[in-house]
Amino acid sequence: MTPVIPRSLRSGLVALLLASATSASAQDAAERAAAEQSDVRATGDQVANRRTAAQAYDRAANYFMGGQFDRAGQWFMTAYRLAPARAALVQAVRSYQRAGELARAGTLAILLAEQYPNDAPAVQLANEVMVEASRRAVLVTVECDGCEVEADGRLLATQAAYLGPDEAHAIVAYFGNARVEREARGESGAQVLLEIETPEGAEVAPDESEAQARATARRRREEEEDEGGIQVLGPGLFWTSAAATVGLGALTLWSGLDTLSGVDAYEATPTLERLQNGQDKERRTNLLIGFTAAFAATTAVLAIFTDFAGDDEDEDDDAGTRAAIVPTRDGAVVMVEGQL
């Protein structure tokens, strides 16, 4: 007999499910809105910020793996704001580029080039993205002394941004307790320069630019000293994992063919020895399939966090990393040698 659920209980369950979905949707929307309001570094407890940044980075990586590149970019940027690190900003730029949001990617590329001018791979990525963004967006640059710039409600970490073409954009320059509003508009590929003078009576710290430079230098030293920070991997580990995956795939194919080759012999002469031999080969093939799948998944994850435009020093470090497949009596052994 099929149990009957009372109508009142069914209504309550439906209401509970709808409330949970609505709550989760509202929370997600609130978090997304918060991530879009500012590019400026967050203040507060650095230890708590780094812990939250690591969580945001993991969430971004999950979105990236799922193909939700715009969401990934938002959370990579959240991680960067909470605990500025090159890896988070690089991944934010790449995510928005993959999402097709070139204006956003270009704006963050400007920040990447400004924050890491001596990092050749970072500058190369930034230049490539800015060239792409300059074809489809409008580059708006604000010239002002000691001001903070806001574009369409987003507080920028730089004084330039790529914005959508053929539409009006609200630009606000903040001078301490004063603000100046301007409007910017342009076609694709255009460059708009807004020169804004400091308004009379504005309370702007005279040494603000110097203080910002000192803060930036201090932050970079902290990043260099923070060995537990988020890092982008060199290409050596990825190629090693890829080579091991290919090798395991070839070995799995051979093992499968070897297993099938014994079927005819067993059917012709079904002995206990041949049965046990076939079962051993089948177990070996199943294990190889599992190892191949695991290495393939690892290679896919490494591809996300690998800096393929690494410098010579990275290549030297990766030179000692290699993989090999050593034949054995019952198959082969995959060996990976190197330093992490």
Tab-separated table of C-alpha atoms in Angstrom:
chain	number	residue	atom	x	y	z
A	1	MET	CA	0.000	0.000	0.000
A	2	THR	CA	1.404	3.372	-0.960
A	3	PRO	CA	1.609	5.789	1.996
A	4	VAL	CA	-0.424	8.972	1.634
A	5	ILE	CA	1.238	12.231	2.660
A	6	PRO	CA	-1.248	14.737	4.142
A	7	ARG	CA	-1.847	17.821	2.016
A	8	SER	CA	-0.792	20.144	4.834
A	9	LEU	CA	2.526	18.311	5.180
A	10	ARG	CA	3.104	18.421	1.432
A	11	SER	CA	2.409	22.146	1.400
A	12	GLY	CA	4.827	22.636	4.282
A	13	LEU	CA	7.576	20.702	2.532
A	14	VAL	CA	7.099	22.681	-0.676
A	15	ALA	CA	7.198	25.955	1.257
A	16	LEU	CA	10.356	24.850	3.074
A	17	LEU	CA	12.090	23.933	-0.179
A	18	LEU	CA	11.082	27.217	-1.799
A	19	ALA	CA	12.272	29.175	1.237
A	20	SER	CA	15.622	27.382	1.228
A	21	ALA	CA	16.092	27.988	-2.488
A	22	THR	CA	15.111	31.642	-2.125
A	23	SER	CA	17.460	32.103	0.835
A	24	ALA	CA	20.381	30.501	-1.001
A	25	SER	CA	19.647	32.560	-4.110
A	26	ALA	CA	19.462	35.783	-2.094
A	27	GLN	CA	22.699	35.005	-0.267
A	28	ASP	CA	24.457	34.206	-3.524
A	29	ALA	CA	23.168	37.420	-5.105
A	30	ALA	CA	24.326	39.452	-2.098
A	31	GLU	CA	27.790	37.893	-2.220
A	32	ARG	CA	27.994	38.508	-5.960
A	33	ALA	CA	26.978	42.152	-5.544
A	34	ALA	CA	29.567	42.643	-2.800
A	35	ALA	CA	32.259	41.190	-5.036
A	36	GLU	CA	31.367	43.676	-7.783
A	37	GLN	CA	31.468	46.886	-5.729
A	38	SER	CA	35.196	47.432	-5.411
A	39	ASP	CA	38.620	46.445	-6.727
A	40	VAL	CA	40.414	48.105	-3.814
A	41	ARG	CA	42.184	45.996	-1.229
A	42	ALA	CA	40.036	45.119	1.775
A	43	THR	CA	40.948	46.331	5.256
A	44	GLY	CA	40.618	44.591	8.608
A	45	ASP	CA	42.209	41.587	10.277
A	46	GLN	CA	44.861	40.223	7.891
A	47	VAL	CA	44.737	36.714	9.352
A	48	ALA	CA	40.963	36.514	8.939
A	49	ASN	CA	41.217	38.066	5.472
A	50	ARG	CA	43.739	35.462	4.338
A	51	ARG	CA	41.586	32.645	5.648
A	52	THR	CA	38.554	34.012	3.809
A	53	ALA	CA	40.675	34.634	0.703
A	54	ALA	CA	41.700	30.975	0.606
A	55	GLN	CA	38.039	29.968	0.774
A	56	ALA	CA	37.156	32.420	-2.002
A	57	TYR	CA	40.018	31.073	-4.124
A	58	ASP	CA	38.777	27.494	-3.706
A	59	ARG	CA	35.260	28.573	-4.638
A	60	ALA	CA	36.612	30.376	-7.708
A	61	ALA	CA	38.525	27.275	-8.767
A	62	ASN	CA	35.346	25.198	-8.537
A	63	TYR	CA	33.469	27.694	-10.708
A	64	PHE	CA	36.357	27.672	-13.203
A	65	MET	CA	36.343	23.874	-13.384
A	66	GLY	CA	32.579	24.014	-13.972
A	67	GLY	CA	32.956	26.454	-16.861
A	68	GLN	CA	31.320	29.377	-15.006
A	69	PHE	CA	34.158	31.741	-15.832
A	70	ASP	CA	32.376	34.974	-14.899
A	71	ARG	CA	31.647	33.671	-11.397
A	72	ALA	CA	35.196	32.361	-11.163
A	73	GLY	CA	36.530	35.812	-12.032
A	74	GLN	CA	34.420	37.440	-9.314
A	75	TRP	CA	35.683	35.088	-6.624
A	76	PHE	CA	39.302	35.163	-7.770
A	77	MET	CA	39.059	38.945	-7.475
A	78	THR	CA	37.471	38.645	-4.043
A	79	ALA	CA	40.426	36.511	-2.973
A	80	TYR	CA	42.809	39.140	-4.347
A	81	ARG	CA	41.094	41.988	-2.516
A	82	LEU	CA	41.206	40.119	0.789
A	83	ALA	CA	44.819	38.960	0.451
A	84	PRO	CA	46.506	40.382	-2.669
A	85	ALA	CA	48.482	37.690	-4.479
A	86	ARG	CA	49.694	37.487	-8.053
A	87	ALA	CA	48.048	34.095	-8.624
A	88	ALA	CA	44.570	35.330	-7.699
A	89	LEU	CA	44.802	38.398	-9.943
A	90	VAL	CA	46.211	36.390	-12.854
A	91	GLN	CA	43.391	33.874	-12.587
A	92	ALA	CA	40.810	36.670	-12.355
A	93	VAL	CA	42.103	38.163	-15.614
A	94	ARG	CA	42.102	34.780	-17.331
A	95	SER	CA	38.613	33.932	-16.072
A	96	TYR	CA	37.028	37.134	-17.361
A	97	GLN	CA	38.886	36.689	-20.635
A	98	ARG	CA	37.481	33.161	-20.989
A	99	ALA	CA	34.016	34.493	-20.104
A	100	GLY	CA	34.226	37.011	-22.952
A	101	GLU	CA	33.998	39.974	-20.554
A	102	LEU	CA	36.906	41.783	-22.167
A	103	ALA	CA	36.232	45.185	-20.588
A	104	ARG	CA	36.446	43.687	-17.112
A	105	ALA	CA	39.446	41.559	-18.041
A	106	GLY	CA	41.193	44.593	-19.521
A	107	THR	CA	40.597	46.695	-16.397
A	108	LEU	CA	42.121	44.008	-14.187
A	109	ALA	CA	44.960	43.606	-16.691
A	110	ILE	CA	45.831	47.271	-16.097
A	111	LEU	CA	45.983	46.538	-12.375
A	112	LEU	CA	48.088	43.423	-12.982
A	113	ALA	CA	50.657	45.368	-15.014
A	114	GLU	CA	50.799	48.168	-12.438
A	115	GLN	CA	51.180	45.879	-9.434
A	116	TYR	CA	53.716	43.481	-10.957
A	117	PRO	CA	55.744	45.522	-13.490
A	118	ASN	CA	58.858	43.361	-13.047
A	119	ASP	CA	57.021	40.071	-13.548
A	120	ALA	CA	57.500	39.248	-17.227
A	121	PRO	CA	54.760	36.569	-17.525
A	122	ALA	CA	52.243	38.786	-15.718
A	123	VAL	CA	53.070	41.782	-17.911
A	124	GLN	CA	52.839	39.624	-21.042
A	125	LEU	CA	49.386	38.373	-20.074
A	126	ALA	CA	48.273	41.897	-19.167
A	127	ASN	CA	49.453	43.302	-22.498
A	128	GLU	CA	47.725	40.553	-24.492
A	129	VAL	CA	44.426	41.128	-22.710
A	130	MET	CA	44.658	44.930	-22.962
A	131	VAL	CA	45.285	44.713	-26.709
A	132	GLU	CA	42.209	42.516	-27.062
A	133	ALA	CA	40.102	44.787	-24.846
A	134	SER	CA	41.209	47.950	-26.647
A	135	ARG	CA	39.563	46.699	-29.849
A	136	ARG	CA	36.117	46.181	-28.332
A	137	ALA	CA	35.898	48.561	-25.385
A	138	VAL	CA	36.573	52.189	-24.473
A	139	LEU	CA	39.643	53.019	-22.397
A	140	VAL	CA	38.769	55.751	-19.896
A	141	THR	CA	41.703	57.336	-18.053
A	142	VAL	CA	41.320	59.842	-15.223
A	143	GLU	CA	44.121	62.284	-14.424
A	144	CYS	CA	43.853	63.753	-10.936
A	145	ASP	CA	46.088	64.330	-7.924
A	146	GLY	CA	45.415	62.246	-4.833
A	147	CYS	CA	41.999	61.015	-5.907
A	148	GLU	CA	40.208	57.686	-5.965
A	149	VAL	CA	38.204	56.819	-9.071
A	150	GLU	CA	34.827	55.147	-9.321
A	151	ALA	CA	33.369	53.937	-12.626
A	152	ASP	CA	29.686	53.012	-12.826
A	153	GLY	CA	29.550	52.424	-9.082
A	154	ARG	CA	32.716	50.316	-8.880
A	155	LEU	CA	35.637	51.735	-6.890
A	156	LEU	CA	38.755	51.163	-9.001
A	157	ALA	CA	42.230	50.245	-7.809
A	158	THR	CA	43.687	52.204	-10.745
A	159	GLN	CA	42.861	55.455	-12.517
A	160	ALA	CA	41.948	53.754	-15.797
A	161	ALA	CA	39.332	51.247	-16.878
A	162	TYR	CA	37.935	49.614	-19.997
A	163	LEU	CA	34.196	50.248	-20.309
A	164	GLY	CA	31.457	49.289	-22.742
A	165	PRO	CA	31.255	51.266	-26.006
A	166	ASP	CA	28.453	53.540	-27.185
A	167	GLU	CA	26.949	54.178	-23.757
A	168	ALA	CA	27.269	56.791	-21.040
A	169	HIS	CA	29.398	55.916	-18.015
A	170	ALA	CA	29.340	57.713	-14.672
A	171	ILE	CA	32.862	58.562	-13.504
A	172	VAL	CA	33.399	59.923	-9.993
A	173	ALA	CA	36.690	61.224	-8.575
A	174	TYR	CA	36.896	61.347	-4.776
A	175	PHE	CA	39.166	63.900	-3.115
A	176	GLY	CA	38.856	63.143	0.566
A	177	ASN	CA	35.589	64.800	1.601
A	178	ALA	CA	34.858	66.119	-1.917
A	179	ARG	CA	33.765	64.460	-5.134
A	180	VAL	CA	33.659	65.440	-8.798
A	181	GLU	CA	31.361	63.715	-11.277
A	182	ARG	CA	31.977	63.345	-14.999
A	183	GLU	CA	30.463	61.388	-17.871
A	184	ALA	CA	32.459	59.309	-20.351
A	185	ARG	CA	31.320	57.901	-23.676
A	186	GLY	CA	33.094	56.501	-26.719
A	187	GLU	CA	33.099	54.004	-29.554
A	188	SER	CA	34.929	50.694	-29.640
A	189	GLY	CA	38.675	51.280	-29.620
A	190	ALA	CA	38.357	54.885	-28.425
A	191	GLN	CA	40.425	56.394	-25.616
A	192	VAL	CA	38.848	58.986	-23.348
A	193	LEU	CA	40.959	61.181	-21.063
A	194	LEU	CA	39.322	63.038	-18.176
A	195	GLU	CA	41.469	65.691	-16.488
A	196	ILE	CA	39.969	66.559	-13.114
A	197	GLU	CA	41.423	69.248	-10.892
A	198	THR	CA	41.300	69.078	-7.121
A	199	PRO	CA	38.260	71.087	-5.989
A	200	GLU	CA	38.750	73.955	-3.577
A	201	GLY	CA	38.352	73.025	0.057
A	202	ALA	CA	39.016	69.334	-0.527
A	203	GLU	CA	40.855	67.718	2.376
A	204	VAL	CA	43.432	65.557	0.620
A	205	ALA	CA	46.512	64.259	2.425
A	206	PRO	CA	49.554	65.949	0.808
A	207	ASP	CA	51.700	62.811	0.981
A	208	GLU	CA	48.953	60.391	-0.023
A	209	SER	CA	50.687	59.142	-3.172
A	210	GLU	CA	53.917	58.526	-1.266
A	211	ALA	CA	52.022	56.700	1.472
A	212	GLN	CA	50.320	54.527	-1.128
A	213	ALA	CA	53.707	53.692	-2.665
A	214	ARG	CA	55.062	52.671	0.737
A	215	ALA	CA	51.970	50.555	1.398
A	216	THR	CA	52.366	48.832	-1.979
A	217	ALA	CA	56.036	48.082	-1.307
A	218	ARG	CA	55.183	46.706	2.136
A	219	ARG	CA	52.421	44.524	0.691
A	220	ARG	CA	54.786	43.068	-1.906
A	221	ARG	CA	57.318	42.216	0.800
A	222	GLU	CA	54.568	40.483	2.768
A	223	GLU	CA	53.596	38.456	-0.298
A	224	GLU	CA	57.212	37.395	-0.856
A	225	GLU	CA	57.568	36.337	2.783
A	226	ASP	CA	54.257	34.487	2.850
A	227	GLU	CA	55.316	31.016	1.720
A	228	GLY	CA	51.811	29.710	2.376
A	229	GLY	CA	50.249	32.102	-0.121
A	230	ILE	CA	48.500	31.190	-3.341
A	231	GLN	CA	50.979	30.477	-6.110
A	232	VAL	CA	50.843	29.766	-9.837
A	233	LEU	CA	52.742	26.615	-10.786
A	234	GLY	CA	55.487	26.313	-13.367
A	235	PRO	CA	54.787	24.311	-16.558
A	236	GLY	CA	57.136	21.442	-15.670
A	237	LEU	CA	54.737	19.774	-13.255
A	238	PHE	CA	51.867	20.006	-15.751
A	239	TRP	CA	53.859	18.456	-18.602
A	240	THR	CA	55.125	15.739	-16.270
A	241	SER	CA	51.570	14.882	-15.266
A	242	ALA	CA	50.446	15.028	-18.905
A	243	ALA	CA	53.267	12.692	-19.970
A	244	ALA	CA	52.396	10.275	-17.174
A	245	THR	CA	48.731	10.374	-18.242
A	246	VAL	CA	49.616	9.578	-21.857
A	247	GLY	CA	51.951	6.801	-20.736
A	248	LEU	CA	49.338	5.286	-18.468
A	249	GLY	CA	46.764	5.538	-21.243
A	250	ALA	CA	49.023	3.620	-23.618
A	251	LEU	CA	49.750	1.057	-20.920
A	252	THR	CA	46.028	0.673	-20.199
A	253	LEU	CA	45.329	0.109	-23.893
A	254	TRP	CA	48.030	-2.561	-24.084
A	255	SER	CA	46.720	-4.248	-20.938
A	256	GLY	CA	43.174	-4.286	-22.291
A	257	LEU	CA	44.275	-5.849	-25.579
A	258	ASP	CA	46.403	-8.376	-23.699
A	259	THR	CA	43.411	-9.305	-21.551
A	260	LEU	CA	41.158	-9.780	-24.576
A	261	SER	CA	43.779	-11.893	-26.344
A	262	GLY	CA	43.478	-14.554	-23.654
A	263	VAL	CA	39.726	-14.973	-24.101
A	264	ASP	CA	40.005	-17.135	-27.235
A	265	ALA	CA	42.662	-19.330	-25.654
A	266	TYR	CA	40.508	-19.884	-22.560
A	267	GLU	CA	37.416	-20.678	-24.611
A	268	ALA	CA	39.423	-23.192	-26.646
A	269	THR	CA	40.898	-24.844	-23.540
A	270	PRO	CA	39.073	-23.705	-20.377
A	271	THR	CA	41.573	-24.567	-17.643
A	272	LEU	CA	41.733	-23.197	-14.086
A	273	GLU	CA	45.185	-21.737	-14.719
A	274	ARG	CA	44.007	-19.774	-17.754
A	275	LEU	CA	40.943	-18.565	-15.842
A	276	GLN	CA	43.071	-17.237	-12.976
A	277	ASN	CA	45.515	-15.695	-15.444
A	278	GLY	CA	42.662	-13.895	-17.212
A	279	GLN	CA	41.252	-12.627	-13.922
A	280	ASP	CA	44.668	-11.255	-12.941
A	281	LYS	CA	44.925	-9.420	-16.261
A	282	GLU	CA	41.422	-8.011	-15.823
A	283	ARG	CA	42.275	-6.683	-12.341
A	284	ARG	CA	45.470	-5.165	-13.711
A	285	THR	CA	43.537	-3.413	-16.485
A	286	ASN	CA	40.948	-2.054	-14.047
A	287	LEU	CA	43.692	-0.662	-11.803
A	288	LEU	CA	45.373	0.992	-14.776
A	289	ILE	CA	42.061	2.546	-15.825
A	290	GLY	CA	41.685	4.024	-12.336
A	291	PHE	CA	45.236	5.389	-12.272
A	292	THR	CA	44.844	6.868	-15.762
A	293	ALA	CA	41.606	8.622	-14.785
A	294	ALA	CA	43.231	9.990	-11.613
A	295	PHE	CA	46.239	11.348	-13.519
A	296	ALA	CA	43.952	12.848	-16.172
A	297	ALA	CA	41.936	14.680	-13.498
A	298	THR	CA	45.142	15.888	-11.837
A	299	THR	CA	46.458	17.154	-15.172
A	300	ALA	CA	43.215	19.063	-15.784
A	301	VAL	CA	43.476	20.766	-12.384
A	302	LEU	CA	47.164	21.592	-12.914
A	303	ALA	CA	46.299	23.197	-16.264
A	304	ILE	CA	44.205	25.803	-14.441
A	305	PHE	CA	46.963	26.858	-12.057
A	306	THR	CA	49.938	26.573	-14.435
A	307	ASP	CA	51.715	29.645	-15.762
A	308	PHE	CA	52.680	28.437	-19.254
A	309	ALA	CA	54.455	31.752	-19.963
A	310	GLY	CA	56.903	31.187	-17.108
A	311	ASP	CA	60.344	32.797	-17.099
A	312	ASP	CA	63.750	31.130	-17.558
A	313	GLU	CA	64.186	30.621	-13.829
A	314	ASP	CA	60.964	28.613	-13.696
A	315	GLU	CA	62.140	26.528	-16.638
A	316	ASP	CA	65.429	25.803	-14.872
A	317	ASP	CA	63.551	24.713	-11.766
A	318	ASP	CA	61.307	22.453	-13.829
A	319	ALA	CA	64.215	20.952	-15.747
A	320	GLY	CA	64.752	18.392	-12.999
A	321	THR	CA	61.165	17.146	-13.189
A	322	ARG	CA	60.601	14.143	-15.432
A	323	ALA	CA	58.461	11.052	-15.817
A	324	ALA	CA	59.338	7.571	-17.019
A	325	ILE	CA	57.559	4.267	-17.652
A	326	VAL	CA	59.644	1.248	-16.636
A	327	PRO	CA	58.548	-2.128	-18.086
A	328	THR	CA	58.148	-5.006	-15.629
A	329	ARG	CA	57.238	-8.664	-15.919
A	330	ASP	CA	53.564	-8.018	-15.162
A	331	GLY	CA	53.216	-4.657	-16.879
A	332	ALA	CA	55.031	-1.394	-16.106
A	333	VAL	CA	55.725	1.136	-13.378
A	334	VAL	CA	55.232	4.904	-13.818
A	335	MET	CA	57.982	6.927	-12.114
A	336	VAL	CA	57.888	10.704	-11.529
A	337	GLU	CA	61.073	12.405	-10.365
A	338	GLY	CA	61.650	16.049	-9.496
A	339	GLN	CA	61.206	18.787	-6.918
A	340	LEU	CA	58.082	20.621	-5.798
